[in-house]
XYZ file of C-alpha atoms in Angstrom:
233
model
C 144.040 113.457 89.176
C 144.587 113.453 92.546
C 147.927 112.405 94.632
C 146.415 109.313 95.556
C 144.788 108.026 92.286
C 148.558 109.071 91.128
C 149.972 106.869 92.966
C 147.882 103.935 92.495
C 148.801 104.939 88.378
C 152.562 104.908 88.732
C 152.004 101.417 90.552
C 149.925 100.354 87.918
C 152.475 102.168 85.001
C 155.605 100.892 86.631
C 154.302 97.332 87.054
C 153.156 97.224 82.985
C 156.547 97.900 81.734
C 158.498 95.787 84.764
C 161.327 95.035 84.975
C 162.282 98.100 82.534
C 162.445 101.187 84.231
C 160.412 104.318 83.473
C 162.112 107.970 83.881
C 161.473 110.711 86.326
C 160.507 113.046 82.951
C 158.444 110.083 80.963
C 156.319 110.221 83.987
C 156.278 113.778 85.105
C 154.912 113.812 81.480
C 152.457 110.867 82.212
C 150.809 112.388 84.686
C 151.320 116.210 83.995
C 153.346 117.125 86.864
C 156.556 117.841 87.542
C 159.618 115.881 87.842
C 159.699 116.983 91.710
C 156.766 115.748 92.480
C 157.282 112.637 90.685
C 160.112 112.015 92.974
C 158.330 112.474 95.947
C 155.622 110.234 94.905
C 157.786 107.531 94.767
C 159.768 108.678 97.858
C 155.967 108.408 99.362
C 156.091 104.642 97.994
C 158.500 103.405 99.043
C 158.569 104.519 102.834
C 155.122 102.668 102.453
C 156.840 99.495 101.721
C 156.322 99.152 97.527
C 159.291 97.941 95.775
C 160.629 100.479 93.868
C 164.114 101.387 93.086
C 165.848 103.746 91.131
C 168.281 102.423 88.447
C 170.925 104.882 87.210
C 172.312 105.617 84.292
C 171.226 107.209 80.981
C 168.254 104.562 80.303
C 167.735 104.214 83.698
C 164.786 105.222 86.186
C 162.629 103.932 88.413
C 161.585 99.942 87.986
C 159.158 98.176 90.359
C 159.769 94.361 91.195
C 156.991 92.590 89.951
C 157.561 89.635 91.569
C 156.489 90.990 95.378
C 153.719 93.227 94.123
C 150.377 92.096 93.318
C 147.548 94.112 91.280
C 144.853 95.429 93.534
C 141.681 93.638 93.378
C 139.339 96.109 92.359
C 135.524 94.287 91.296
C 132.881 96.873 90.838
C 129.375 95.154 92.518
C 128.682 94.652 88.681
C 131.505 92.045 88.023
C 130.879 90.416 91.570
C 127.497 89.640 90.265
C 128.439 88.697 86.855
C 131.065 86.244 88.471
C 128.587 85.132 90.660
C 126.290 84.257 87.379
C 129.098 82.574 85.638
C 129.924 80.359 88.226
C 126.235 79.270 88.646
C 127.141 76.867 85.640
C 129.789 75.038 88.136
C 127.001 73.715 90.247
C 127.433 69.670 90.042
C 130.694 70.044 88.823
C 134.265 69.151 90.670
C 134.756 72.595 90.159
C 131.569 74.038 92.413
C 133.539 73.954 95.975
C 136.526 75.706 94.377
C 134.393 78.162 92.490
C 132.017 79.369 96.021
C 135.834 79.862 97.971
C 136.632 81.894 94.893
C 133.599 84.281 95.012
C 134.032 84.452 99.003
C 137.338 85.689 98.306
C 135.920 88.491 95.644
C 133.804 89.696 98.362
C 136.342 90.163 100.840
C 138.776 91.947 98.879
C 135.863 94.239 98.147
C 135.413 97.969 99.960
C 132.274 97.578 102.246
C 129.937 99.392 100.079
C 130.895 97.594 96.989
C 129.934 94.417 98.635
C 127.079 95.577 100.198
C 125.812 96.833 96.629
C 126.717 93.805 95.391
C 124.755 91.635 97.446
C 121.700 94.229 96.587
C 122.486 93.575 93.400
C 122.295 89.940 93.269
C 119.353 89.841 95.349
C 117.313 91.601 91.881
C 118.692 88.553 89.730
C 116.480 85.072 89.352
C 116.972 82.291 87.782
C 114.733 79.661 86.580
C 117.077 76.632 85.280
C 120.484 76.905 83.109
C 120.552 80.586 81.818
C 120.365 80.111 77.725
C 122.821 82.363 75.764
C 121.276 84.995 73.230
C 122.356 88.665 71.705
C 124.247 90.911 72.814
C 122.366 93.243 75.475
C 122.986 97.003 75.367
C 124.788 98.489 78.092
C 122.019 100.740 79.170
C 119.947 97.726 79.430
C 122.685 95.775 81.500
C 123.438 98.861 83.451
C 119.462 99.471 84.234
C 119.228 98.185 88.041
C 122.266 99.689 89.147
C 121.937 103.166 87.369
C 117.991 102.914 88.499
C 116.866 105.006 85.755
C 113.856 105.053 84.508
C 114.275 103.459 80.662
C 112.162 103.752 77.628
C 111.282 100.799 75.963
C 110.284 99.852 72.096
C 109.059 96.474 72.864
C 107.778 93.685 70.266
C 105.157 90.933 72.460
C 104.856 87.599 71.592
C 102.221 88.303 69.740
C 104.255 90.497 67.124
C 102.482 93.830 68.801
C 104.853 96.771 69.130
C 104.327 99.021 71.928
C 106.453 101.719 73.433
C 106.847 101.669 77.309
C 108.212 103.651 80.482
C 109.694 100.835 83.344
C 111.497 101.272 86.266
C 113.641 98.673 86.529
C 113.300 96.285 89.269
C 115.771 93.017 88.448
C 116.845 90.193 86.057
C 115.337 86.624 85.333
C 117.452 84.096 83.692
C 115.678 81.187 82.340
C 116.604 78.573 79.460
C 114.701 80.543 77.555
C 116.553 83.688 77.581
C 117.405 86.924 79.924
C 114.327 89.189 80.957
C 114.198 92.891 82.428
C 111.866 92.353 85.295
C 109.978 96.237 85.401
C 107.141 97.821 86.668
C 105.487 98.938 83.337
C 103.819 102.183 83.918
C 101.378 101.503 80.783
C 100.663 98.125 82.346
C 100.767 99.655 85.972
C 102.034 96.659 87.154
C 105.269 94.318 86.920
C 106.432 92.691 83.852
C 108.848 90.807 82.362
C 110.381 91.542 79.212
C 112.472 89.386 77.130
C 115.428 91.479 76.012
C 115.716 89.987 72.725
C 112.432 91.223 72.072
C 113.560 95.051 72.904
C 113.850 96.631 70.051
C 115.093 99.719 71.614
C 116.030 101.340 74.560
C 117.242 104.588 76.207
C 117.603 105.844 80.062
C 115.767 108.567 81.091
C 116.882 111.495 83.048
C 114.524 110.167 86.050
C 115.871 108.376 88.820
C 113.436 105.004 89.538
C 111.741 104.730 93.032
C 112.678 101.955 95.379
C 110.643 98.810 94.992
C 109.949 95.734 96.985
C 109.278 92.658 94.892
C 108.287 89.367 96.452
C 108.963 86.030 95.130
C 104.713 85.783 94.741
C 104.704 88.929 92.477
C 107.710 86.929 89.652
C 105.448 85.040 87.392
C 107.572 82.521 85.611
C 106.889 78.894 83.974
C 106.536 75.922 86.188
C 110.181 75.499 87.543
C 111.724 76.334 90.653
C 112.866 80.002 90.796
C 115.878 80.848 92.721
C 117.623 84.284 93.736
C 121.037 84.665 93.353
C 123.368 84.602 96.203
C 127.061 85.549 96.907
C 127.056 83.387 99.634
C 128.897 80.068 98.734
């Protein structure tokens, strides 16, 4: 771990337990260094303004005041988007205004290439009405635009045919009808959707996928009107 991930930790450590104090040795121990260096971590601290104080005695040691320090805001591009999904349901609601100033506020406590990937992101999501709930989607299948790997799919049509397919993953549609991995099937050559509750199973390939450009015209849904989803309230 590096000094400055360190710090951030005894922040986050101190905060946890505040306002009970944690001891130069119980986190010299924490974090594998010595109690030295401890003490000039938190030396560093507080010349940089974090409230932290020393309490003596022989269950004392360093306590942070809660009350004037906030947790970091730390979304991944992943959880701005998957905000940004949720609070599609708010639309029509009293809550809707309140909910667009909240994701505007995500976005700006977000480093500049989180946000940027996060608006990427979004723009490989589409929805076609009220997204329907369904099972539980494996990780590597959530993960598969961001990671960009090329995945390998055992995948049951509507038909009840069984087929087993390499896709590069090119975005999400959400429809009332369930979630689909939007792909362009190399056994198909061409894009497809598929369901996810229809993928039987999936892994990620070593291969990284190629960029791809997909117009609205190339997403064939159901008659409805498709939108792509936006972090911009």
């Amino acid at each position: 771990m590096n000094r400055t991930d360190r710090l951030y930790a005894i922040v986050e450590e101190l905060r946890a337990v505040a306002p009970r104090p944690r001891s130069a040795s119980w986190l010299a121990h924490r974090f594998e260094v010595s109690r030295r260096t401890v003490e000039r971590d938190v030396s560093a601290l507080q010349q940089a303004g974090v409230p932290v104080w020393a309490e003596p005695g022989r269950t004392g040691g360093y306590c942070l005041d809660r009350a004037r320090s906030l947790p970091p805001v730390n979304f991944s591009p992943d959880e701005a988007v998957a905000v940004a999904v949720a609070l599609g349901s708010l639309a029509g609601t009293p809550f809707a205004g309140g909910g667009a100033t909240a994701l505007r506020k995500i976005l700006a406590a977000m480093r500049d290439d989180d946000a940027a990937a996060a608006h990427d992101l979004a723009a490989r999501v589409h929805l076609l009405g009220a997204p329907s709930d369904g099972p539980a989607v494996p990780a590597v299948l959530a993960d598969a635009i961001s990671a960009r790997r090329v995945l390998r799919l055992r995948y049951t049509d509507r038909d009840g045919a069984t087929s087993t397919r390499d896709v590069e993953p090119l975005g999400f549609v959400g429809s009332s009808t369930g979630w689909y991995l939007l792909a362009w099937c190399r056994l198909r050559d061409g894009i497809r959707a598929f369901r996810l509750d229809r993928v039987d199973r999936v892994t990620a390939t070593a291969e990284r996928a190629p960029r791809r450009v997909v117009r609205p015209e190339d997403v064939q849904v159901p008659d409805g009107d498709l939108r792509t989803l936006t972090l911009l309230g």
